PDB file of C-alpha atoms in Angstrom:
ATOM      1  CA  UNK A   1       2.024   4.248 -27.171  1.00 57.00           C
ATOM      2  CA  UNK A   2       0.553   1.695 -24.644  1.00 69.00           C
ATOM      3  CA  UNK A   3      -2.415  -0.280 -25.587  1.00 91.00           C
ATOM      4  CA  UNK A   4      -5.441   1.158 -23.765  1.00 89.00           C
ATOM      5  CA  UNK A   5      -5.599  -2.632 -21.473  1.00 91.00           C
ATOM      6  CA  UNK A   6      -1.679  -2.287 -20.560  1.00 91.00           C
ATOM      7  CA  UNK A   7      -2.455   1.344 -19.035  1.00 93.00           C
ATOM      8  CA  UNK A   8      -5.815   0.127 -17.288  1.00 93.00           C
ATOM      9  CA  UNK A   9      -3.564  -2.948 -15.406  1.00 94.00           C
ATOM     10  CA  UNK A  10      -0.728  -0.863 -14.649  1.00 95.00           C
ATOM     11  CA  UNK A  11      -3.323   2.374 -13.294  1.00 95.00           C
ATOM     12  CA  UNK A  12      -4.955  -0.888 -11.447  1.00 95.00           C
ATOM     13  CA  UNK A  13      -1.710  -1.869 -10.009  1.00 96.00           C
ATOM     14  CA  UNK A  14      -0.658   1.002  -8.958  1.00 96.00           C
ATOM     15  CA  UNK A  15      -3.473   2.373  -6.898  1.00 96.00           C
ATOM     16  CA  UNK A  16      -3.505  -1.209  -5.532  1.00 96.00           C
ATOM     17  CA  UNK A  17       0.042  -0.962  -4.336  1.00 97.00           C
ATOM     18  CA  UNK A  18      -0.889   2.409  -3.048  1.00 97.00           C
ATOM     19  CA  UNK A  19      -3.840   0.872  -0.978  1.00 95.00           C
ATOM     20  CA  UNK A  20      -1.115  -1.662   0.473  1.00 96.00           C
ATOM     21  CA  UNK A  21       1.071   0.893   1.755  1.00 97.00           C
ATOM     22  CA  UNK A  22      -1.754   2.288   4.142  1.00 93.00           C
ATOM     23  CA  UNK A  23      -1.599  -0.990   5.928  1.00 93.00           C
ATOM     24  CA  UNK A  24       2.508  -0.947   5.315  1.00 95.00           C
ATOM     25  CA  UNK A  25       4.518   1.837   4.276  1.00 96.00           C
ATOM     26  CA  UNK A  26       7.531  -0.432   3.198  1.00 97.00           C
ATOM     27  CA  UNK A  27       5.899  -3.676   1.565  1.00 98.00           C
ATOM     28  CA  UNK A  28       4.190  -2.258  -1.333  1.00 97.00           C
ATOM     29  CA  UNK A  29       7.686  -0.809  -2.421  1.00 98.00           C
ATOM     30  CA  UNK A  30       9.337  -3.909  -1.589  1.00 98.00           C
ATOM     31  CA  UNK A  31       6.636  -5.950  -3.242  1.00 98.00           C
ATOM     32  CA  UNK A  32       6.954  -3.638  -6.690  1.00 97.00           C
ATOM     33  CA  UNK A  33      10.354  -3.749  -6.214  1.00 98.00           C
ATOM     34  CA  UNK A  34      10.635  -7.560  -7.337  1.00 98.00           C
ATOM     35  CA  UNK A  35       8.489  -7.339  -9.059  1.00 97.00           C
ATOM     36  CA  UNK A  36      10.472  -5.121 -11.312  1.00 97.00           C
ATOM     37  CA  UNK A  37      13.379  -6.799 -10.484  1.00 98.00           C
ATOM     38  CA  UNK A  38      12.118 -10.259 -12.103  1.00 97.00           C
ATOM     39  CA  UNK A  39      10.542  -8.790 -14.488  1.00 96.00           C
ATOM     40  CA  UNK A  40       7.004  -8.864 -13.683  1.00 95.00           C
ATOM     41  CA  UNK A  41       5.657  -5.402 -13.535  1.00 93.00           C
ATOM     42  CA  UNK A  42       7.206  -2.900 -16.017  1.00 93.00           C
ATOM     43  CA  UNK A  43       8.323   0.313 -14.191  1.00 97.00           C
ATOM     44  CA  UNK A  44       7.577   3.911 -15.573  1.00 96.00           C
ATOM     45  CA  UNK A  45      10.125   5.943 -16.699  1.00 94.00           C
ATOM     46  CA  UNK A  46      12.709   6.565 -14.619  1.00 95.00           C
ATOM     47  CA  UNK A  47      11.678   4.161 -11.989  1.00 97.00           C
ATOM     48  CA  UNK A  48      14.423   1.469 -12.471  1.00 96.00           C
ATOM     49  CA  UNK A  49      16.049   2.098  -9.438  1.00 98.00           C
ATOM     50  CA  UNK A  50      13.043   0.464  -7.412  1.00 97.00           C
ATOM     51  CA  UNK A  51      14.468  -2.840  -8.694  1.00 97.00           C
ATOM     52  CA  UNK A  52      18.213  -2.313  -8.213  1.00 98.00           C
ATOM     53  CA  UNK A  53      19.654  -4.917  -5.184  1.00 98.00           C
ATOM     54  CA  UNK A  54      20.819  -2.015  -2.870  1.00 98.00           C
ATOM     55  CA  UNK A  55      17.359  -0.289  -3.023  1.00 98.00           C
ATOM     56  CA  UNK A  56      15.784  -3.794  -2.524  1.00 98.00           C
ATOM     57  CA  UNK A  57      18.054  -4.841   0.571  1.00 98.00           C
ATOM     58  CA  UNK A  58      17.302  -1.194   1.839  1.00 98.00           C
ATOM     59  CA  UNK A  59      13.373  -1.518   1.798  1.00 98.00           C
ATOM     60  CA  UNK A  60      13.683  -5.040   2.832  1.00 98.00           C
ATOM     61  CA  UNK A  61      15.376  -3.673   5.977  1.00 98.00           C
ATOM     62  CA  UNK A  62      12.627  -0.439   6.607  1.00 96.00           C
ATOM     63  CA  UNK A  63       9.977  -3.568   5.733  1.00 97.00           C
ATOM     64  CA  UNK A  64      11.325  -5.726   8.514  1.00 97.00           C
ATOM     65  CA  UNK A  65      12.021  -2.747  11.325  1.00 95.00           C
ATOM     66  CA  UNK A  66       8.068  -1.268  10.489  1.00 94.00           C
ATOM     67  CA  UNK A  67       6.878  -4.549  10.541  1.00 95.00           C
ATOM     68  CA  UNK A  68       8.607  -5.468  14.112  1.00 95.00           C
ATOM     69  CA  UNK A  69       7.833  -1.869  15.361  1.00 93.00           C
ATOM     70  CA  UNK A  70       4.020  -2.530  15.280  1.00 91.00           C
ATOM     71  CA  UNK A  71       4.501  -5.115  17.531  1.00 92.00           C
ATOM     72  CA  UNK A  72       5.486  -3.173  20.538  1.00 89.00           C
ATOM     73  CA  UNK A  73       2.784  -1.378  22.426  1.00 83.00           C
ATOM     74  CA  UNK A  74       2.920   1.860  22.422  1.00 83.00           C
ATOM     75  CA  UNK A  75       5.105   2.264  19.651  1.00 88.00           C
ATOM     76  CA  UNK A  76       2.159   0.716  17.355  1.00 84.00           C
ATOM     77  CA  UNK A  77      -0.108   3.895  17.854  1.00 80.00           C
ATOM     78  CA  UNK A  78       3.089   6.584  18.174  1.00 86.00           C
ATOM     79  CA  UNK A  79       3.771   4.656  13.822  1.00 86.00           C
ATOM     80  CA  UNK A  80       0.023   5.257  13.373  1.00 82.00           C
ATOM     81  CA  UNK A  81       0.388   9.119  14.374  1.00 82.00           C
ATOM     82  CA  UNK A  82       3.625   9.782  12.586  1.00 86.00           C
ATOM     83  CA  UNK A  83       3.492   7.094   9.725  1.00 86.00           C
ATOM     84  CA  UNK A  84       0.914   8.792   7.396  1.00 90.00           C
ATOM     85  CA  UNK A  85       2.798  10.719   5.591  1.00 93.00           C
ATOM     86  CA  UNK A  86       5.463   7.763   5.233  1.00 95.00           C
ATOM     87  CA  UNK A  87       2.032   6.015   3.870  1.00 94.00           C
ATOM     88  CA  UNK A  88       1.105   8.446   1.614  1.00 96.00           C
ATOM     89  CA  UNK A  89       4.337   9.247   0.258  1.00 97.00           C
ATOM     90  CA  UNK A  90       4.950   5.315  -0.246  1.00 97.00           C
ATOM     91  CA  UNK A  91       1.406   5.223  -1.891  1.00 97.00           C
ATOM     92  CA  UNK A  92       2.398   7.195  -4.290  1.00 98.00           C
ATOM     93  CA  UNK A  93       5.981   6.446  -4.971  1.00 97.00           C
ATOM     94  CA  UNK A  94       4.515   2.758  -5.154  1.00 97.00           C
ATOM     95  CA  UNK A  95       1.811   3.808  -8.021  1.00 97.00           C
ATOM     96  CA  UNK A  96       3.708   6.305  -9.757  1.00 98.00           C
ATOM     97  CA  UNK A  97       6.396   3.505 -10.055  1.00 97.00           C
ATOM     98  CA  UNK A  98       4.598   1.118 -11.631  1.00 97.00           C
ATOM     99  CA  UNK A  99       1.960   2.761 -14.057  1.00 97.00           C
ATOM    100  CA  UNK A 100       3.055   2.943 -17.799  1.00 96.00           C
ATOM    101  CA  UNK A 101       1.400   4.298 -21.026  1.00 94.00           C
ATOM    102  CA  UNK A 102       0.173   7.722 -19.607  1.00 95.00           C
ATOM    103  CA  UNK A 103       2.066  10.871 -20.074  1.00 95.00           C
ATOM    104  CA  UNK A 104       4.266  11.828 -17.378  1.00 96.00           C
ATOM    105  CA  UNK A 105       1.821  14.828 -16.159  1.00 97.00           C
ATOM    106  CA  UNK A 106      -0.990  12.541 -16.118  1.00 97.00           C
ATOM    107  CA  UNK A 107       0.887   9.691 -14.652  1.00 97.00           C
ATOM    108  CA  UNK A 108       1.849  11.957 -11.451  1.00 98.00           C
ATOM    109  CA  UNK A 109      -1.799  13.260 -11.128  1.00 97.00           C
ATOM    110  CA  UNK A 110      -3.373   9.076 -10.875  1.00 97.00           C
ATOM    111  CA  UNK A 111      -0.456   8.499  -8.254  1.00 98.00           C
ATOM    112  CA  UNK A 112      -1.457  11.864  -6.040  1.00 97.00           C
ATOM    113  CA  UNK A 113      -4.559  12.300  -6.580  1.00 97.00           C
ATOM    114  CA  UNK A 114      -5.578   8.176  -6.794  1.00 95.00           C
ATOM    115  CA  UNK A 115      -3.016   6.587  -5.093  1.00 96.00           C
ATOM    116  CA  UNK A 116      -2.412   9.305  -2.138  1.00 96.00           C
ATOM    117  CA  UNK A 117      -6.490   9.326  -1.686  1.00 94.00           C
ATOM    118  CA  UNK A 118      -6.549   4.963  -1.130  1.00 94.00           C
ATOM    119  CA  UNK A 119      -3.167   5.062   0.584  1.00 95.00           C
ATOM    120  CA  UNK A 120      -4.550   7.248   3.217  1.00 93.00           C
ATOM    121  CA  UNK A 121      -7.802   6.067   3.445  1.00 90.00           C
ATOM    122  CA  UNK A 122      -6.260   2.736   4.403  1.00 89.00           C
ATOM    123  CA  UNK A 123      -3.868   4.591   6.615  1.00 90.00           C
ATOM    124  CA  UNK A 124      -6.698   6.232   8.384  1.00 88.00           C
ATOM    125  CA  UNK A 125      -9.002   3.319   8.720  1.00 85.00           C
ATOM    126  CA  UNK A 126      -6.398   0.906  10.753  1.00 85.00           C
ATOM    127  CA  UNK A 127      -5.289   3.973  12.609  1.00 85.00           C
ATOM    128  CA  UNK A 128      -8.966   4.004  13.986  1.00 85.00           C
ATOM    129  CA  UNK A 129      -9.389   0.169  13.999  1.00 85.00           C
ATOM    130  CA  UNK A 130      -6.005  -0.048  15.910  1.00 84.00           C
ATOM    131  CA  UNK A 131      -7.321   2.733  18.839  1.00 85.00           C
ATOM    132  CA  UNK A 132     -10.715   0.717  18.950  1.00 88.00           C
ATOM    133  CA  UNK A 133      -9.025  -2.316  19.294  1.00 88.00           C
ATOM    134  CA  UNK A 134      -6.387  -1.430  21.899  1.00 85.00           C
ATOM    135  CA  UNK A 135      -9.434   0.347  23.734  1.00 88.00           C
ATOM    136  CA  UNK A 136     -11.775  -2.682  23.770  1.00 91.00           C
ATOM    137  CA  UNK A 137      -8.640  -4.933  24.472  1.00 89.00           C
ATOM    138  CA  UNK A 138      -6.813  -2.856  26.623  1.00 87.00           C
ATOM    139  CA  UNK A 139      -3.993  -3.426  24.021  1.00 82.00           C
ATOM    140  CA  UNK A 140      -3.656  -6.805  24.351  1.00 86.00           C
ATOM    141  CA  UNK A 141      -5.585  -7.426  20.529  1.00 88.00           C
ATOM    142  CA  UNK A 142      -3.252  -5.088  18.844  1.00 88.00           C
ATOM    143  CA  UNK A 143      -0.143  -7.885  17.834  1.00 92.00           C
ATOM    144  CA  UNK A 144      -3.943  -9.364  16.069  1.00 93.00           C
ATOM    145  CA  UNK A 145      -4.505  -6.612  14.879  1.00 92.00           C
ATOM    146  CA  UNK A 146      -0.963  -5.769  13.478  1.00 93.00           C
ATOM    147  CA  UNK A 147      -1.222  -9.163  11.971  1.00 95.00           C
ATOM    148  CA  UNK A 148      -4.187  -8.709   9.824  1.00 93.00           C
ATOM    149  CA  UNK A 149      -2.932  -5.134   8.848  1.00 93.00           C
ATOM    150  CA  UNK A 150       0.619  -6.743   7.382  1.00 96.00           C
ATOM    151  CA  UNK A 151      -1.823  -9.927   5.616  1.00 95.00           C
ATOM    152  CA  UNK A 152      -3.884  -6.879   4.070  1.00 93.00           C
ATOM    153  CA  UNK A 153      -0.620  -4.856   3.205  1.00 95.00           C
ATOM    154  CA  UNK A 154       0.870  -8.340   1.470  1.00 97.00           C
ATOM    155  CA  UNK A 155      -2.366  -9.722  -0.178  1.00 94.00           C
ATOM    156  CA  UNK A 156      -2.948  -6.264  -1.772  1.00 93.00           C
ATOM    157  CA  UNK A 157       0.444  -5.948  -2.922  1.00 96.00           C
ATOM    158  CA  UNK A 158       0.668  -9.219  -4.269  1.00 96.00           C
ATOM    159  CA  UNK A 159      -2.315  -9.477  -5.903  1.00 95.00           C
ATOM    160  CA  UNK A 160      -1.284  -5.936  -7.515  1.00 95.00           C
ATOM    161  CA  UNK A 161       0.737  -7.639  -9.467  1.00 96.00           C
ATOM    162  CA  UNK A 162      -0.554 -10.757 -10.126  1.00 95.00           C
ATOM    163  CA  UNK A 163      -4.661  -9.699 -10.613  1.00 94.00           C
ATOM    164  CA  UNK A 164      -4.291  -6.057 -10.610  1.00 92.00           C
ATOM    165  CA  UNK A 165      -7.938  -5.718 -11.425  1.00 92.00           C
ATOM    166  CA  UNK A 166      -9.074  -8.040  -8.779  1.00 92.00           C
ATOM    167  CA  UNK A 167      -6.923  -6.384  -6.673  1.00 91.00           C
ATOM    168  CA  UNK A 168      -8.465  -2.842  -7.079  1.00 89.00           C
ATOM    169  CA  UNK A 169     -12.118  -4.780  -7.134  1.00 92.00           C
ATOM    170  CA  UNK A 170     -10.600  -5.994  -3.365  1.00 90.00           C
ATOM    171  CA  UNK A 171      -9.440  -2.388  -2.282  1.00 86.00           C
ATOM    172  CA  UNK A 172     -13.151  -0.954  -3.322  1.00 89.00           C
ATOM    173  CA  UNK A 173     -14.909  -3.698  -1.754  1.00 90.00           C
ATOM    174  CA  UNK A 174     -12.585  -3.627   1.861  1.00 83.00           C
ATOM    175  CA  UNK A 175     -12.567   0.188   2.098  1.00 81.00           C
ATOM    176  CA  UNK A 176     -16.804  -0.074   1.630  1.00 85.00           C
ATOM    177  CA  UNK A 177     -16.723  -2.094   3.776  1.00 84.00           C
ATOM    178  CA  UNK A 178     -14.592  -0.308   6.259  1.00 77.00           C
ATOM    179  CA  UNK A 179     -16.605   2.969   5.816  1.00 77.00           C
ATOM    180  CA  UNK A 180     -19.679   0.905   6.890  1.00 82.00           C
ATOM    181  CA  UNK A 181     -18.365  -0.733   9.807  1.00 74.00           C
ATOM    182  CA  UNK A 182     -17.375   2.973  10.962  1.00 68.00           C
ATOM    183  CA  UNK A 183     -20.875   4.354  10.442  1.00 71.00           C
ATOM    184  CA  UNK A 184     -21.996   1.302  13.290  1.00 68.00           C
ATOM    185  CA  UNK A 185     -22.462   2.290  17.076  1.00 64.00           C
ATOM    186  CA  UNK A 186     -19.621   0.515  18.596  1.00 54.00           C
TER     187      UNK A 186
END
């Protein structure tokens, strides 16, 4: 059985990585992904494949199209429409992946229940900070705005694995946050 700190950094990880993918869809995976890979995150059971070359050049390739395809207008908001449940499922897939020491059951219920919940909470907040932003800017602050989405999606991810528990302290603090800026008069 896994030491009690072991589970609490890989739960931490994985809702983190799950948080990620509701800026991303594809860089979480890809992120846990190497990590696995090089041996820096242990995968749960059954979740080796995540760090086998041809699943890594195949999210590398859905990372770069999603990433490019938020830079065209239109196409931007149509991914924010249509991409939650690619965000959710990716949440999910990303924390199930990557949290070890629980029992399988248990396991499955933290990456729903935990990692669906932050993956579209994230998903839903940039869907709304995207349509304010192309509103205010008539569309011309959304490549900004697609920017700071993929730095959130890549800074979460990373420091998943690096500072899981930092990371989750981040995802609490920027999804306050978020949740207060909503609640202002625009």
């Amino acid at each position: 059985m896994a030491e009690p700190l072991s589970i609490a950094l890989s739960v931490a990880a994985g809702l983190s990585l799950a948080a990620a993918a509701g800026f991303r869809a594809f860089v979480p995976l890809l992120a846990a992904g190497l990590a696995i890979h090089f041996g820096w995150l242990e995968p749960a059971r059954g979740f080796d494949w995540l760090g086998e070359p041809l699943v890594l050049a195949a999210l590398g390739i859905a990372t770069t199209i999603e990433i490019a395809a938020y830079y065209v207008p239109g196409v931007d908001h149509a991914l924010d429409l249509i991409g939650a449940p690619v965000a959710v499922g990716a949440g999910i897939v990303a924390a199930a992946g990557v949290i070890v020491g629980l029992p399988d059951w248990l396991r499955w219920l933290t990456a729903i229940a935990g990692g669906g919940a932050v993956a579209t909470a994230g998903h839903a907040l940039n869907a709304v900070g995207r349509a304010k932003t192309g509103a205010a800017s008539g569309g011309l602050g959304n490549p900004v705005y697609s920017t700071a989405e993929l730095g959130g999606s890549v800074l979460f991810a990373a420091l998943a694995i690096v500072l899981p528990i930092l990371a989750l302290a981040a995802v609490a603090a920027f999804i306050a946050w978020a949740l207060r800026r909503r609640r202002q008069p625009t």
